[in-house]
XYZ file of C-alpha atoms in Angstrom:
523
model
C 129.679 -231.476 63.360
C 128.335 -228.988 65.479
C 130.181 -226.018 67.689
C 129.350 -227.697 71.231
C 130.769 -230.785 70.343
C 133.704 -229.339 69.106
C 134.007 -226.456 72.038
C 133.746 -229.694 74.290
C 136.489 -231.520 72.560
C 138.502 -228.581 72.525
C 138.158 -227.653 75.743
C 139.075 -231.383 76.776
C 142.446 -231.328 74.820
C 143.781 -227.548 76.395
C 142.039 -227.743 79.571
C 145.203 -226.529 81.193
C 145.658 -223.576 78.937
C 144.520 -220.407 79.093
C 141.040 -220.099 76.771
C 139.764 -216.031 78.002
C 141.710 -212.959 79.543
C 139.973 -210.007 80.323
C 141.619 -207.425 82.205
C 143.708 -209.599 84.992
C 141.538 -212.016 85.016
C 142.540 -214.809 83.525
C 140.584 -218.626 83.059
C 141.876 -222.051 81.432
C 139.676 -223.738 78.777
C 138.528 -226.083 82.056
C 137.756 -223.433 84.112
C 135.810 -221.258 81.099
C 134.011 -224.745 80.106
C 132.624 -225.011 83.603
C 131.397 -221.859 84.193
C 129.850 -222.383 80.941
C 128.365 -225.660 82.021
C 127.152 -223.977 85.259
C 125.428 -220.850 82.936
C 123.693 -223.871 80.405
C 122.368 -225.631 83.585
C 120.961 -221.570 85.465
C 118.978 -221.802 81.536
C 117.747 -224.661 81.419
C 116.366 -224.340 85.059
C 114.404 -221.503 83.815
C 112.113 -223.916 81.603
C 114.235 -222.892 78.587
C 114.499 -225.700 75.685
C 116.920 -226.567 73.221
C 116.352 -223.815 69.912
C 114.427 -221.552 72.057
C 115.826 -217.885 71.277
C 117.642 -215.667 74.116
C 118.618 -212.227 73.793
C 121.751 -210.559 75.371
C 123.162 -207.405 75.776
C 126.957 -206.756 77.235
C 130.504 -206.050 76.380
C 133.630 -208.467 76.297
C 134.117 -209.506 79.466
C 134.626 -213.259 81.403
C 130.673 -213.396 81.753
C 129.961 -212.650 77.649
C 132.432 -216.093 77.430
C 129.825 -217.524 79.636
C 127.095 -216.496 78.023
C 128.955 -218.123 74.637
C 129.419 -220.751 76.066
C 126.632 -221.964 78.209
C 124.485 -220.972 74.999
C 125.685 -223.344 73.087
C 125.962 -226.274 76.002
C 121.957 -225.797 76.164
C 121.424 -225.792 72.352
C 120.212 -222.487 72.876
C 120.047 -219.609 69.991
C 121.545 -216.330 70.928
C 120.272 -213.291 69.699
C 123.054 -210.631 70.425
C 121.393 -207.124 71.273
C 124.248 -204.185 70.214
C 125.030 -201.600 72.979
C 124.380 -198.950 70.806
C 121.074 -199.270 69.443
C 118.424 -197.636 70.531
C 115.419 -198.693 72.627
C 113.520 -199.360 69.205
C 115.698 -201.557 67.791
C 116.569 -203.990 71.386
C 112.537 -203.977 71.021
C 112.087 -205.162 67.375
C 115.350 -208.028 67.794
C 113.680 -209.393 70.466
C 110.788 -209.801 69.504
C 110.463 -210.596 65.988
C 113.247 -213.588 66.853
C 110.510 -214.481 69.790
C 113.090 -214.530 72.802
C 111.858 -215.877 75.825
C 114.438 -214.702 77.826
C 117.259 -211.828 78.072
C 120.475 -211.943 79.895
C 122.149 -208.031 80.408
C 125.084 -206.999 82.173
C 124.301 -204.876 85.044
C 125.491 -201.615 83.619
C 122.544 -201.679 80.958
C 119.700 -202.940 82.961
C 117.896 -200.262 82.874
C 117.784 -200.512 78.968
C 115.576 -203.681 79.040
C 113.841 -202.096 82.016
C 112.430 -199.630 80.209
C 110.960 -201.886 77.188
C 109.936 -204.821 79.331
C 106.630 -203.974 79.213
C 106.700 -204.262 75.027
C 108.020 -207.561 75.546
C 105.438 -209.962 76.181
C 107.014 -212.963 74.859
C 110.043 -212.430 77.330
C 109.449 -214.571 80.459
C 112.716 -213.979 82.231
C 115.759 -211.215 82.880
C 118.907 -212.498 83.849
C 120.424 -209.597 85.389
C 124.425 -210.331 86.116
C 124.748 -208.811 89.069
C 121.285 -208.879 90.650
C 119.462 -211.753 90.244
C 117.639 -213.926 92.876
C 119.011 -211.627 95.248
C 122.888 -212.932 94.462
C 125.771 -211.284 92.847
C 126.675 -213.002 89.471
C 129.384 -215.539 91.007
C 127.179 -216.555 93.872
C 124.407 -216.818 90.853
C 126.750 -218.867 88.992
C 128.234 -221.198 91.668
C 124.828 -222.381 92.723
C 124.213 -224.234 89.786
C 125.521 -227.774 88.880
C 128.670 -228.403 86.314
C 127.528 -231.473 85.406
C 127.174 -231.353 81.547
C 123.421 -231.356 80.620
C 124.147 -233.066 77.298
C 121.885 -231.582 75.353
C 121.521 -233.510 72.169
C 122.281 -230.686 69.141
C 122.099 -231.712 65.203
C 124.218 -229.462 62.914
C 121.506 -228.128 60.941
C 120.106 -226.440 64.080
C 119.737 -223.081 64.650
C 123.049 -221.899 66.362
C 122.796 -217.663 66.227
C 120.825 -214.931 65.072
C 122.919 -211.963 63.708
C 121.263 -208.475 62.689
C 121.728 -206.460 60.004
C 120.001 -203.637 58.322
C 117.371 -202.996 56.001
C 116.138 -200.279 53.746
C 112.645 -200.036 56.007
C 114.873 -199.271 58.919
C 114.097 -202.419 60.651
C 116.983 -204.907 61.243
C 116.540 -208.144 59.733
C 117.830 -211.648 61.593
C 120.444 -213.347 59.904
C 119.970 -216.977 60.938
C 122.868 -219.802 61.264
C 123.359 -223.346 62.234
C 125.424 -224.857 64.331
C 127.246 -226.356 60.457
C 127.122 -222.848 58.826
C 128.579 -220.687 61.887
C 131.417 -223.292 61.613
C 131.840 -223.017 58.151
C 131.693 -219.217 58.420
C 134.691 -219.379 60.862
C 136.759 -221.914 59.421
C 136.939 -220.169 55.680
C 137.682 -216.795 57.953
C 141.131 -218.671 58.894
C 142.047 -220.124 55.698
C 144.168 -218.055 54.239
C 145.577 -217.206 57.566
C 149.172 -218.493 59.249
C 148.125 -221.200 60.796
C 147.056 -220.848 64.729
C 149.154 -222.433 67.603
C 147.792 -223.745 70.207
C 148.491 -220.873 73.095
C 148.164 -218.401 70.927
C 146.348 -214.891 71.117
C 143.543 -213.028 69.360
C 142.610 -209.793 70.421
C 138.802 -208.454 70.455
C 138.595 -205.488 70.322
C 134.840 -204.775 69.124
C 132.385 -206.926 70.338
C 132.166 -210.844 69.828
C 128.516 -209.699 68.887
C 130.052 -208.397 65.818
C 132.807 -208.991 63.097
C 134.827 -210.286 65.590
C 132.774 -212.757 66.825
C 133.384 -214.743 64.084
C 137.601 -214.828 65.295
C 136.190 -216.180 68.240
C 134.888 -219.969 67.782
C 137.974 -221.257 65.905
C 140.499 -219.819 68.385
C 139.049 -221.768 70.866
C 138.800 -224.534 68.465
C 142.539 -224.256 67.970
C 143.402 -224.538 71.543
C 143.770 -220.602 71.135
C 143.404 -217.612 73.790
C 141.059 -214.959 73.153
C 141.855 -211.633 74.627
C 138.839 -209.640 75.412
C 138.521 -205.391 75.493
C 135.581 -204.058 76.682
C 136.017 -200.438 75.582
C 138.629 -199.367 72.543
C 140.866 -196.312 72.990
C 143.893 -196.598 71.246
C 147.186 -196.311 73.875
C 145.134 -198.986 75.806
C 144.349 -201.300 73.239
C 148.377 -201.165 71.909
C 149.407 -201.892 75.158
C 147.770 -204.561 75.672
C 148.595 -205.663 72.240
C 151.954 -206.079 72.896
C 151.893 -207.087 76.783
C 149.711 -209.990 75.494
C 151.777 -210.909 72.464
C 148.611 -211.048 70.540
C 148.852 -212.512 67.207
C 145.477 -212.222 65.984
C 142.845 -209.153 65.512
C 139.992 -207.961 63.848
C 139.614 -204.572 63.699
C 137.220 -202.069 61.314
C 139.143 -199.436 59.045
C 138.831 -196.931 61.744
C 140.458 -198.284 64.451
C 143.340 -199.061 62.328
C 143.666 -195.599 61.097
C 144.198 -194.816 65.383
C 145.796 -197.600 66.131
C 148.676 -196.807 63.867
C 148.395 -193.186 64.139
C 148.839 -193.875 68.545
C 152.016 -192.398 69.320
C 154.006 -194.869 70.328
C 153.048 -197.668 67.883
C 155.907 -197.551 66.351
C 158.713 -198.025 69.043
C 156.547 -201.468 69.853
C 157.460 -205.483 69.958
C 154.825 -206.474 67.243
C 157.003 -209.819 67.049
C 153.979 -212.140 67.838
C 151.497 -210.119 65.370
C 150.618 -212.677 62.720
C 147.463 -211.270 61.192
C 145.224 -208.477 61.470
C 141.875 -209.081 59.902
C 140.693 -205.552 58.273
C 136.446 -205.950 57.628
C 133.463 -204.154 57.943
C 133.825 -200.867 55.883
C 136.113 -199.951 53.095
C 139.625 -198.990 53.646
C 141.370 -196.056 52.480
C 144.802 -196.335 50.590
C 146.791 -193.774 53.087
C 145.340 -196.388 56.345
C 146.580 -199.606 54.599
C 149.863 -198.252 53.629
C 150.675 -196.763 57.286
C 149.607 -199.280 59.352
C 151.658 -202.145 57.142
C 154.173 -199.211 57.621
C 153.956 -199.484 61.882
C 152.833 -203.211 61.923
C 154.744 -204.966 59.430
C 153.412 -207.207 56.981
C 149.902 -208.831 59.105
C 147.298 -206.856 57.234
C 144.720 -209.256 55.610
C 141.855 -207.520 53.798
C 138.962 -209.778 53.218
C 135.194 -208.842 51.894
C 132.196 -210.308 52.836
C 128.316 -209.417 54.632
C 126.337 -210.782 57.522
C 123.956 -212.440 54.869
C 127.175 -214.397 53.252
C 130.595 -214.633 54.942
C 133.638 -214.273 53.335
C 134.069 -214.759 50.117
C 137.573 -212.693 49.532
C 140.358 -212.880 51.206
C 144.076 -211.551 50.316
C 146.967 -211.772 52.852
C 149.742 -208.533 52.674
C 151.767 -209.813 50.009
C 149.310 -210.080 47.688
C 147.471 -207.081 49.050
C 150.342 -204.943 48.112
C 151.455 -205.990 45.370
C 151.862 -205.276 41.747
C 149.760 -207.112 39.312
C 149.289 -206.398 35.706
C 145.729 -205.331 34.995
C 144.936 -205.058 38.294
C 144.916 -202.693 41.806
C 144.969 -205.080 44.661
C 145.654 -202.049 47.166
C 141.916 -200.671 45.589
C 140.528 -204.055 45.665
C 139.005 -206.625 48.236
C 140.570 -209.045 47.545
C 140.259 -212.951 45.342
C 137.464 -215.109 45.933
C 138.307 -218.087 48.314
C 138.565 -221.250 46.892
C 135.282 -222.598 48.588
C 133.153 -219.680 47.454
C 131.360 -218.625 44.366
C 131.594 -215.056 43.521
C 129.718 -213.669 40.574
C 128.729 -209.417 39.310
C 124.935 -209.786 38.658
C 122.736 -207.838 36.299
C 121.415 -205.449 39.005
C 118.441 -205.485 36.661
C 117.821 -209.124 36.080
C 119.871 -210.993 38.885
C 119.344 -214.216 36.844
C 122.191 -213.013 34.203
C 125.767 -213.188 35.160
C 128.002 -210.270 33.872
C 131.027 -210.593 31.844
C 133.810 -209.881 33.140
C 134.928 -206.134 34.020
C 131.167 -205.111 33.665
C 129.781 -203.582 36.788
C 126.917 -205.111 38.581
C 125.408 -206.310 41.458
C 128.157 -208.339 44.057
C 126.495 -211.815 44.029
C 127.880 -214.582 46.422
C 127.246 -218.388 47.707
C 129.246 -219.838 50.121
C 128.572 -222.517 53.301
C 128.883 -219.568 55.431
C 126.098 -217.887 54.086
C 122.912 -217.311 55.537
C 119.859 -220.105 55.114
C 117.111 -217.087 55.519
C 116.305 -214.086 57.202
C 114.134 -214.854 60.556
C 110.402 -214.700 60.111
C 110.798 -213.043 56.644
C 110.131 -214.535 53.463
C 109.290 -211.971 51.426
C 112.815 -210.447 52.619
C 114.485 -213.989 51.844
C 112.868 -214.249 48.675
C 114.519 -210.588 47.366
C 117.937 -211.472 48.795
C 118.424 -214.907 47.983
C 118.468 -216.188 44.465
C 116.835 -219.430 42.780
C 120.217 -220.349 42.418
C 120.714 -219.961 45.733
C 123.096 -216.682 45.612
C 122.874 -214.350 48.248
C 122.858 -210.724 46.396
C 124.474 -208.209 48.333
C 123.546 -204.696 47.288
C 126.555 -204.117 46.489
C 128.084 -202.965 43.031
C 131.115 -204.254 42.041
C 132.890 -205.451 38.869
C 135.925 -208.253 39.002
C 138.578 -207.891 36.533
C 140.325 -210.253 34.615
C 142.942 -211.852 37.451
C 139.917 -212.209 39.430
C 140.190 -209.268 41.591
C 136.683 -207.140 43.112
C 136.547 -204.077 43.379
C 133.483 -202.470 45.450
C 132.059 -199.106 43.622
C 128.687 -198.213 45.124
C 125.669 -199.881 47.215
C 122.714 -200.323 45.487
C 119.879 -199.264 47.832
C 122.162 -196.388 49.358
C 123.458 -198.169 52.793
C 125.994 -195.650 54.797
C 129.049 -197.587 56.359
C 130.190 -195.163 58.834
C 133.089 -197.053 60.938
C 132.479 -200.642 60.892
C 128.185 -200.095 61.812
C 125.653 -200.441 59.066
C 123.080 -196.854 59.009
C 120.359 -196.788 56.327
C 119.368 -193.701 55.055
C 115.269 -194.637 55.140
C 115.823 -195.126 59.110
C 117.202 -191.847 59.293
C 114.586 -189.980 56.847
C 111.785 -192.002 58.686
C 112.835 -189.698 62.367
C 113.616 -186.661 60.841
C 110.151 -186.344 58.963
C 108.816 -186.175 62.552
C 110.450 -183.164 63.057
C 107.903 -179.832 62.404
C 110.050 -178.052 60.319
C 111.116 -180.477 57.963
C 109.029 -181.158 54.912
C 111.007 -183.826 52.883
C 114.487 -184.806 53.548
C 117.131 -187.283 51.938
C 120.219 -188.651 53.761
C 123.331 -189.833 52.076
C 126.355 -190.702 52.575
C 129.273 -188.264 52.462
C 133.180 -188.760 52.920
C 134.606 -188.747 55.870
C 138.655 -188.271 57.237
C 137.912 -190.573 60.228
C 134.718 -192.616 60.057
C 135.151 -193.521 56.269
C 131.892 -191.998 55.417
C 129.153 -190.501 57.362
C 125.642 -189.526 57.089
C 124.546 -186.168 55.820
C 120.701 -184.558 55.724
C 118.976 -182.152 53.339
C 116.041 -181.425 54.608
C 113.405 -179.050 53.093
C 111.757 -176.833 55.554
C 108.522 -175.327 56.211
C 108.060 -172.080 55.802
C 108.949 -169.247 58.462
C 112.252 -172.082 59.174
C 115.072 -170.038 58.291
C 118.250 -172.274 56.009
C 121.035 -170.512 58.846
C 118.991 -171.762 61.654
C 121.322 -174.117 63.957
C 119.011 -174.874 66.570
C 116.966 -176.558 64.234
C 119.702 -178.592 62.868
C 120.885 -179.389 66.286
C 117.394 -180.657 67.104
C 117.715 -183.009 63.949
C 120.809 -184.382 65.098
C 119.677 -184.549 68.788
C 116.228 -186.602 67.519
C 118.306 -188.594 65.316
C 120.560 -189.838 68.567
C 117.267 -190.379 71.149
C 115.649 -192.518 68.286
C 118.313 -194.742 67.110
C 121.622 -193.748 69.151
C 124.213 -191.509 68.952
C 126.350 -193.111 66.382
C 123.483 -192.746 63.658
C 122.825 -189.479 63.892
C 123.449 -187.056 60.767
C 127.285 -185.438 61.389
C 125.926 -182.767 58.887
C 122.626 -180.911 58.684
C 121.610 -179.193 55.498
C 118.380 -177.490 55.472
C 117.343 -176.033 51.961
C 113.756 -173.584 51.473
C 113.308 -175.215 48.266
C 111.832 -178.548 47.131
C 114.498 -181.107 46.570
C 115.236 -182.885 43.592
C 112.721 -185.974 42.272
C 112.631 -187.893 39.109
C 110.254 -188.174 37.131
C 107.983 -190.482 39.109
C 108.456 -187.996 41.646
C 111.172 -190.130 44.122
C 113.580 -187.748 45.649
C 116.967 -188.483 43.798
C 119.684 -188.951 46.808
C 122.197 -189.890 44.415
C 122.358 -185.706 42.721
C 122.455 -184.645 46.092
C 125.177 -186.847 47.046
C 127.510 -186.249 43.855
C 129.261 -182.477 44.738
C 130.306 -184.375 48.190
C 132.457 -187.113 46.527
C 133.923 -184.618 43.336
C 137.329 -186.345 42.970
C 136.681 -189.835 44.109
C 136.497 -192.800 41.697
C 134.186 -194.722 43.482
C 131.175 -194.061 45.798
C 132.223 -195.029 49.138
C 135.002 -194.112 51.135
C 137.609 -195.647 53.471
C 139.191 -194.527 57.143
């Protein structure tokens, strides 16, 4: 099977329902399939081919349906560019994935502007709102909605997601058409089952987490409800104007969405499930929002590289279990997933259980490689064929994980992946800095965030605040805002290395998490 046949079928069987709403505008799955038609048909005119690579950059909104759509009517591979990143990284995803072409919403134009001339290998812009001298619907219109019927095979390359790495670069995670679909189908198994009509609410981008909501919604005849922004009294309202019943949503929105004033006087009748993902939880968030919401929270654990493996619905999630702390944990593994704590030393051995280790996991969701990168693929992906997560974890004896640290360091500041080498790499450009380490500290809203300790040259005074501002400030310019270091420490003396002389983030980071009982931290 592959997503555009099924997308086709589906669209077929609920063509008179409604398939996308974004703001007031509203289109059935017949109307969304023909504008997607249209989109596949403006591609393929361009000289594209079926598995060539296109980049885009947007928010939710009717056209990023397009773009889903007519993507996968042309057998073409998207490469989703995140609004946030900087300059560096749009430059580095589109090329090492060898796009030939970009599509971007008008209102960041001026981002691929600006790099176009690093970008070679790109042969066309699609710019929705300015191109071939047409607005977007003119654009649109002019093309054909006959279906191209592009032939697709299920092992073909469907998507190619980022993620981070310990250089700083992002790596590509690459699926098929078969392990996208796999991906989304285990998301949904442990959920209520999905009517046909009913509504799941996006609040982050389909780029991200939630993207993965978004295929079997449609597939179930559903209606996905598209945000293009989140602040909190908007996104309630429309949660309960559009009776949604399904959401994703990182620990931190959660935290504001059930802290929002008048959550609590709301119809949450229709909510059936809110999917929490993408950064741990604290205790205080999970307890108030079941307190506001009801019993919808589903907790679930899984990466870009392999998705999911755990998944545990609110009764279970709050439960009381001998042995065991469900509200600490992530979660069971799924019945079509193999979960395993490897020696972090020798990934080959499997560790007994309640002995910490390395978070292994192999599931059809996961990830066949990572674009272009062998020597990456070969370090993250087992002989077994287990993807190994970085993670450190330890499962106890009624099967539950429990997340404790990350093995190479990786920050998880609300929902968004920041490496502390990426950070250290820009702020040893700055002239005052000698060395510097970043780590992660706790944080009341973002679940953790990054903090600095830099060194400094001499004649840099510790006090100085224009000089930590200027750390901060390079830190946004080079890899956006929401990277940048919330605190700045700078230190005259050398900081601490081991032996081998490797600065030692870990007894920097220690004072900053005194009273925790593990090493990373939940909104």
């Amino acid at each position: 099977m592959d997503v555009r046949g099924l997308m086709a079928q589906a669209a077929t069987l609920n063509a008179r329902r409604t398939a996308v709403i974004h703001g007031d505008r509203r289109l059935t799955f017949e109307e969304a399939w023909r504008r997607g038609i249209q989109l596949a048909n403006a591609l393929l005119a361009l000289e594209l081919h079926p598995g060539d690579r296109v980049g885009v950059l947007e928010d939710n909104s009717i056209e990023a349906q397009d773009f889903f759509a007519g993507a996968t009517i042309a057998g073409l591979v998207r490469v989703p560019l995140y609004a946030r990143n900087s300059a560096e990284a749009h430059t580095h995803m589109l090329a090492h994935t060898g796009c030939r072409a970009v599509v971007v919403a008008e209102q960041y134009a001026h981002e691929i502007d600006a790099i176009r001339s690093d970008l070679p290998g790109v042969e066309h812009v699609v710019v929705r709102g300015r191109h071939d001298g047409l607005d977007y619907e003119e654009w649109l219109a002019s093309y054909s909605d006959v279906d191209p019927q592009v032939p697709i095979d299920p092992d073909d390359w469907y998507i190619i997601r980022h993620t981070g790495g310990t250089t700083g670069k992002p790596k590509g995670v690459a699926y098929t058409h078969r392990s996208w679909l796999a991906a989304g189908r285990d998301w949904f198994y442990n959920f209520p089952p999905m009517v046909a009509g009913e509504r799941c609410l996006h609040v982050g981008p389909i780029s991200h987490g939630s993207g993965y909501l978004y295929t079997p919604t449609w597939l179930s005849g559903g209606c996905n409800v598209l945000l293009d922004h989140f602040e909190p009294s908007d996104t309630i309202g429309v949660m309960e104007r559009e009776q949604v019943g399904y959401m994703f949503a990182v620990p931190a929105m959660l935290n504001a969405l059930a802290r929002e004033e008048t959550a609590c006087n709301r119809d949450w009748s229709a909510l059936k499930v809110i999917q929490i993902g993408g950064a741990p939880i604290a205790d205080e968030t999970a307890l108030l929002a079941r307190d506001v919401f009801g019993m919808v929270l589903y907790q679930g654990f899984g990466q870009t590289e392999a998705l999911p493996v755990c998944m545990m619905g609110p009764e279970e999630w709050f439960s009381d279990v001998e042995g065991s702390e469900p509200l600490r944990s992530t979660g069971r593994a799924l019945p079509f997933a193999y979960l395993q704590i490897r020696d972090p030393e020798n990934p080959s051995i499997e560790c007994p259980i309640g002995q910490q280790g390395e978070i292994a996991i192999k599931c059809d969701g996961q990830m066949l490689e990572f674009w272009e990168n062998p020597e990456a693929t070969a370090e993250r992906i087992t002989t077994d064929g287990f993807v190994l997560t970085g993670d450190i974890g330890r499962l106890d004896e009624n099967g539950y994980l429990y997340v404790l640290d990350r093995k190479d360091d990786m920050i998880i500041s609300g929902g968004f992946n920041i490496w502390p080498a990426e950070l250290e790499n820009v702020i040893a450009d700055h002239p005052g800095v000698v060395e510097v380490a970043v780590f992660a500290v706790p944080d009341e809203k973002w679940g953790e965030t990054p903090m600095a300790v830099c060194a400094v040259a001499d004649g840099v005074a510790v006090d100085d605040a224009a000089v930590a501002d200027e750390i901060r400030t390079l830190c946004a310019s080079r890899l956006g805002s929401y990277k940048k270091p919330t605190h700045v420490e700078l230190w005259a003396e050398a900081l601490p290395k081991s032996p081998v002389g490797k600065i030692q983030r870990k007894i920097l980071r220690e004072p900053h998490w005194v009273g925790f009982d593990r090493r990373v931290a939940g909104t």
